[in-house]
């Protein structure tokens, strides 16, 4: 697990490097599916002093099996996504300002151009805010359930749109490994910024033509992309 701890630590170090977080916000994890264990950032530890050996090792029941710090507060959300989607190898949560602004507004990010289409097929969905019971019962786990249920009910492939927004909270992104998850979080923030500015420039803006979205996504990802019925 030392190798995975180092990989997850390196991925977490990219959050401040790419300006995706301030202070101790956000977190990245990575999973070893053969061992049935995943590694996540420790809760509340400053990135400036964080070391690979500070990473926390968790099992698939949510128990800490190794580590001298508490695991990230968002660990239950990561766990639900790992359990539901076996193709996911790394997950990131940030408070990057443009994506978080769309999340706070409760809006999905439409695909307005090829930069978006190259990475995310269709709109980047925003999950509803959890209700009082869900918040009080288990906010982070229920956030994970909400994301999982969205993809299962919509039929959208989470690897075709490897990110989502959680209303009144912020973005989650994922990938085949922790570094790809970080890459997708950086793309998400850039796409969120471009989309906001495009709407300011032209409030009547419409999503990019479907054939342009298809061309760009298929060119990059092949024909496994599925475009769910829920997207306009
Ligand atoms: O979303 C939140 C808090 O709103 C968390 O992601 C914090 O931003 C980071 O918490 P830890 O990973 O340090 O527990």
Short mmCIF file of C-alpha atoms and ligand atoms in Angstrom, two decimals:
data_model
loop_
_atom_site.label_atom_id
_atom_site.label_comp_id
_atom_site.label_asym_id
_atom_site.label_seq_id
_atom_site.Cartn_x
_atom_site.Cartn_y
_atom_site.Cartn_z
CA UNK A 1 0.00 0.00 0.00
CA UNK A 2 3.02 2.32 0.27
CA UNK A 3 2.99 2.84 -3.50
CA UNK A 4 -0.71 3.77 -3.51
CA UNK A 5 -0.19 6.10 -0.53
CA UNK A 6 2.53 7.92 -2.49
CA UNK A 7 0.35 8.09 -5.62
CA UNK A 8 -2.59 9.49 -3.62
CA UNK A 9 -0.33 11.93 -1.77
CA UNK A 10 1.13 13.18 -5.09
CA UNK A 11 -2.42 13.64 -6.46
CA UNK A 12 -3.48 15.59 -3.35
CA UNK A 13 -0.45 17.86 -3.75
CA UNK A 14 -1.83 18.89 -7.16
CA UNK A 15 -4.95 20.46 -5.61
CA UNK A 16 -3.17 23.60 -4.32
CA UNK A 17 -0.82 23.51 -7.31
CA UNK A 18 -3.75 23.87 -9.74
CA UNK A 19 -5.63 26.30 -7.50
CA UNK A 20 -8.51 23.88 -6.92
CA UNK A 21 -8.60 24.43 -3.13
CA UNK A 22 -7.70 26.84 -0.35
CA UNK A 23 -6.45 25.85 3.11
CA UNK A 24 -7.31 22.16 3.80
CA UNK A 25 -10.35 21.97 1.54
CA UNK A 26 -10.89 19.11 -0.89
CA UNK A 27 -9.50 15.59 -1.00
CA UNK A 28 -8.28 12.85 -3.37
CA UNK A 29 -8.40 9.08 -2.95
CA UNK A 30 -7.25 6.00 -4.86
CA UNK A 31 -8.26 2.34 -4.63
CA UNK A 32 -6.51 -1.05 -4.76
CA UNK A 33 -9.40 -3.28 -5.79
CA UNK A 34 -7.39 -6.50 -5.46
CA UNK A 35 -6.79 -5.75 -1.78
CA UNK A 36 -10.23 -4.22 -1.28
CA UNK A 37 -8.66 -1.13 0.28
CA UNK A 38 -8.57 2.54 -0.65
CA UNK A 39 -6.32 5.39 0.44
CA UNK A 40 -7.58 8.91 1.16
CA UNK A 41 -6.26 12.25 2.36
CA UNK A 42 -6.30 12.81 6.15
CA UNK A 43 -8.94 15.22 7.43
CA UNK A 44 -7.96 18.81 8.15
CA UNK A 45 -4.24 18.41 7.49
CA UNK A 46 -2.51 21.31 5.74
CA UNK A 47 -1.19 20.42 2.29
CA UNK A 48 2.10 22.18 3.13
CA UNK A 49 2.95 19.62 5.81
CA UNK A 50 1.16 16.55 4.43
CA UNK A 51 3.37 13.49 3.77
CA UNK A 52 2.71 10.13 2.03
CA UNK A 53 2.75 8.38 5.40
CA UNK A 54 -0.12 10.63 6.57
CA UNK A 55 -2.51 9.06 4.06
CA UNK A 56 -5.27 6.96 5.62
CA UNK A 57 -6.08 3.41 4.47
CA UNK A 58 -9.74 2.36 4.53
CA UNK A 59 -11.56 -0.91 3.86
CA UNK A 60 -14.78 -1.23 1.84
CA UNK A 61 -16.91 -1.18 4.98
CA UNK A 62 -15.59 2.26 5.84
CA UNK A 63 -13.21 1.16 8.60
CA UNK A 64 -9.80 2.77 9.02
CA UNK A 65 -7.24 -0.03 8.77
CA UNK A 66 -4.09 2.11 8.78
CA UNK A 67 -3.17 5.71 9.59
CA UNK A 68 -2.69 8.06 12.51
CA UNK A 69 -5.14 10.71 11.28
CA UNK A 70 -8.91 10.73 10.81
CA UNK A 71 -9.81 10.08 7.14
CA UNK A 72 -11.26 12.92 5.08
CA UNK A 73 -14.78 13.93 6.12
CA UNK A 74 -15.90 13.06 2.57
CA UNK A 75 -14.67 9.46 2.85
CA UNK A 76 -18.24 8.01 2.87
CA UNK A 77 -18.95 9.72 -0.47
CA UNK A 78 -15.80 8.26 -2.03
CA UNK A 79 -16.72 4.83 -0.63
CA UNK A 80 -20.20 4.83 -2.18
CA UNK A 81 -18.77 5.70 -5.60
CA UNK A 82 -16.08 2.99 -5.38
CA UNK A 83 -18.69 0.39 -4.39
CA UNK A 84 -21.08 1.31 -7.20
CA UNK A 85 -18.69 1.92 -10.10
CA UNK A 86 -15.88 -0.69 -10.39
CA UNK A 87 -14.21 1.18 -13.25
CA UNK A 88 -13.40 4.13 -10.99
CA UNK A 89 -9.83 4.07 -9.64
CA UNK A 90 -9.51 7.56 -8.22
CA UNK A 91 -11.88 10.25 -6.87
CA UNK A 92 -11.46 13.93 -6.12
CA UNK A 93 -13.56 16.50 -4.33
CA UNK A 94 -12.67 20.19 -4.59
CA UNK A 95 -14.05 23.64 -3.84
CA UNK A 96 -12.77 25.12 -7.09
CA UNK A 97 -14.55 28.43 -7.36
CA UNK A 98 -16.34 28.33 -10.72
CA UNK A 99 -17.53 24.73 -10.42
CA UNK A 100 -18.59 25.38 -6.82
CA UNK A 101 -20.49 28.49 -7.95
CA UNK A 102 -22.50 26.38 -10.44
CA UNK A 103 -23.07 23.86 -7.61
CA UNK A 104 -24.27 26.56 -5.23
CA UNK A 105 -26.64 27.80 -7.92
CA UNK A 106 -27.91 24.27 -8.43
CA UNK A 107 -27.25 24.31 -12.17
CA UNK A 108 -25.86 21.59 -14.43
CA UNK A 109 -23.15 22.84 -16.80
CA UNK A 110 -24.31 22.59 -20.43
CA UNK A 111 -21.84 21.60 -23.13
CA UNK A 112 -21.19 24.87 -24.96
CA UNK A 113 -18.05 23.82 -26.81
CA UNK A 114 -15.42 21.31 -27.81
CA UNK A 115 -13.24 21.86 -24.73
CA UNK A 116 -16.11 20.43 -22.66
CA UNK A 117 -17.00 17.79 -25.26
CA UNK A 118 -13.44 16.45 -25.40
CA UNK A 119 -13.74 15.29 -21.78
CA UNK A 120 -17.37 15.26 -20.68
CA UNK A 121 -20.20 13.79 -22.79
CA UNK A 122 -23.28 15.94 -22.36
CA UNK A 123 -24.01 18.32 -19.52
CA UNK A 124 -22.14 18.02 -16.21
CA UNK A 125 -25.03 17.18 -13.88
CA UNK A 126 -25.83 18.96 -10.63
CA UNK A 127 -27.36 16.79 -7.92
CA UNK A 128 -30.23 18.22 -5.86
CA UNK A 129 -29.55 19.36 -2.31
CA UNK A 130 -30.10 16.64 0.26
CA UNK A 131 -33.23 16.98 2.41
CA UNK A 132 -33.26 17.55 6.19
CA UNK A 133 -33.39 13.83 7.03
CA UNK A 134 -30.63 12.94 4.54
CA UNK A 135 -28.41 15.74 5.88
CA UNK A 136 -28.96 14.83 9.52
CA UNK A 137 -28.74 11.07 8.97
CA UNK A 138 -25.45 10.80 7.00
CA UNK A 139 -24.67 13.78 4.77
CA UNK A 140 -21.56 12.43 3.07
CA UNK A 141 -22.83 8.88 2.53
CA UNK A 142 -26.15 10.20 1.23
CA UNK A 143 -24.27 12.50 -1.13
CA UNK A 144 -22.65 9.37 -2.54
CA UNK A 145 -26.00 7.57 -2.80
CA UNK A 146 -27.46 10.57 -4.67
CA UNK A 147 -24.64 10.55 -7.22
CA UNK A 148 -24.83 6.77 -7.69
CA UNK A 149 -28.61 6.83 -8.08
CA UNK A 150 -28.40 9.62 -10.63
CA UNK A 151 -26.10 7.66 -12.93
CA UNK A 152 -27.97 4.39 -12.48
CA UNK A 153 -31.40 5.98 -13.12
CA UNK A 154 -30.28 8.17 -16.02
CA UNK A 155 -28.34 5.40 -17.74
CA UNK A 156 -25.39 7.75 -18.23
CA UNK A 157 -21.98 6.13 -17.98
CA UNK A 158 -19.96 7.81 -15.18
CA UNK A 159 -16.80 7.29 -17.21
CA UNK A 160 -18.36 9.28 -20.09
CA UNK A 161 -19.06 12.25 -17.84
CA UNK A 162 -16.50 11.78 -15.01
CA UNK A 163 -17.73 14.62 -12.82
CA UNK A 164 -20.79 16.06 -11.13
CA UNK A 165 -21.82 18.97 -8.93
CA UNK A 166 -23.60 18.66 -5.57
CA UNK A 167 -25.98 21.55 -4.90
CA UNK A 168 -24.93 23.84 -2.03
CA UNK A 169 -21.66 21.91 -1.75
CA UNK A 170 -19.26 21.48 -4.66
CA UNK A 171 -17.81 19.25 -7.39
CA UNK A 172 -16.74 15.63 -7.40
CA UNK A 173 -14.73 14.11 -10.25
CA UNK A 174 -13.18 10.71 -10.88
CA UNK A 175 -11.11 8.66 -13.30
CA UNK A 176 -9.25 5.40 -13.80
CA UNK A 177 -6.67 6.55 -11.22
CA UNK A 178 -6.08 9.49 -8.82
CA UNK A 179 -4.12 11.52 -11.37
CA UNK A 180 -6.84 11.19 -14.00
CA UNK A 181 -9.38 12.27 -11.37
CA UNK A 182 -7.31 15.41 -10.73
CA UNK A 183 -7.02 16.03 -14.48
CA UNK A 184 -10.81 15.82 -14.81
CA UNK A 185 -11.25 18.22 -11.86
CA UNK A 186 -8.97 20.76 -13.56
CA UNK A 187 -10.94 20.39 -16.81
CA UNK A 188 -14.20 20.76 -14.88
CA UNK A 189 -13.06 24.05 -13.34
CA UNK A 190 -11.94 25.43 -16.72
CA UNK A 191 -15.17 24.34 -18.40
CA UNK A 192 -17.21 25.86 -15.56
CA UNK A 193 -15.35 29.16 -15.99
CA UNK A 194 -15.80 29.18 -19.79
CA UNK A 195 -19.50 28.29 -19.52
CA UNK A 196 -20.15 31.07 -16.99
CA UNK A 197 -18.39 33.62 -19.18
CA UNK A 198 -20.16 32.39 -22.34
CA UNK A 199 -23.53 32.91 -20.61
CA UNK A 200 -22.50 36.41 -19.55
CA UNK A 201 -21.44 37.25 -23.10
CA UNK A 202 -24.58 35.69 -24.62
CA UNK A 203 -27.44 34.92 -22.14
CA UNK A 204 -29.38 33.26 -24.98
CA UNK A 205 -26.56 30.78 -25.64
CA UNK A 206 -27.55 27.25 -26.63
CA UNK A 207 -25.56 24.01 -26.12
CA UNK A 208 -23.14 23.01 -28.89
CA UNK A 209 -24.74 21.04 -31.74
CA UNK A 210 -25.09 17.36 -30.84
CA UNK A 211 -23.07 16.27 -33.87
CA UNK A 212 -20.14 18.44 -32.71
CA UNK A 213 -20.39 17.00 -29.20
CA UNK A 214 -20.54 13.45 -30.60
CA UNK A 215 -17.60 14.03 -32.96
CA UNK A 216 -15.35 15.35 -30.24
CA UNK A 217 -16.24 12.84 -27.58
CA UNK A 218 -16.17 9.80 -29.87
CA UNK A 219 -12.84 10.95 -31.36
CA UNK A 220 -11.30 10.98 -27.92
CA UNK A 221 -13.10 8.13 -26.19
CA UNK A 222 -14.38 5.75 -28.82
CA UNK A 223 -17.86 4.46 -29.29
CA UNK A 224 -18.68 3.49 -25.71
CA UNK A 225 -20.25 6.84 -24.97
CA UNK A 226 -23.93 6.74 -24.14
CA UNK A 227 -25.99 9.90 -24.08
CA UNK A 228 -28.76 9.54 -21.51
CA UNK A 229 -32.36 10.62 -22.23
CA UNK A 230 -32.32 13.08 -19.37
CA UNK A 231 -30.00 15.53 -21.10
CA UNK A 232 -31.48 18.07 -23.44
O1 LIG B 1 -16.55 19.76 1.57
C1 LIG B 1 -15.94 19.86 2.62
C2 LIG B 1 -16.42 20.75 3.69
O2 LIG B 1 -17.55 21.46 3.20
C3 LIG B 1 -14.68 19.06 2.81
O3 LIG B 1 -14.31 18.52 1.56
C4 LIG B 1 -13.52 19.92 3.24
O4 LIG B 1 -13.27 20.85 2.23
C5 LIG B 1 -12.28 19.05 3.41
O5 LIG B 1 -12.51 18.17 4.46
P1 LIG B 1 -11.38 17.09 4.84
O6 LIG B 1 -11.07 16.27 3.61
O7 LIG B 1 -10.13 17.87 5.28
O8 LIG B 1 -12.00 16.30 5.96
#
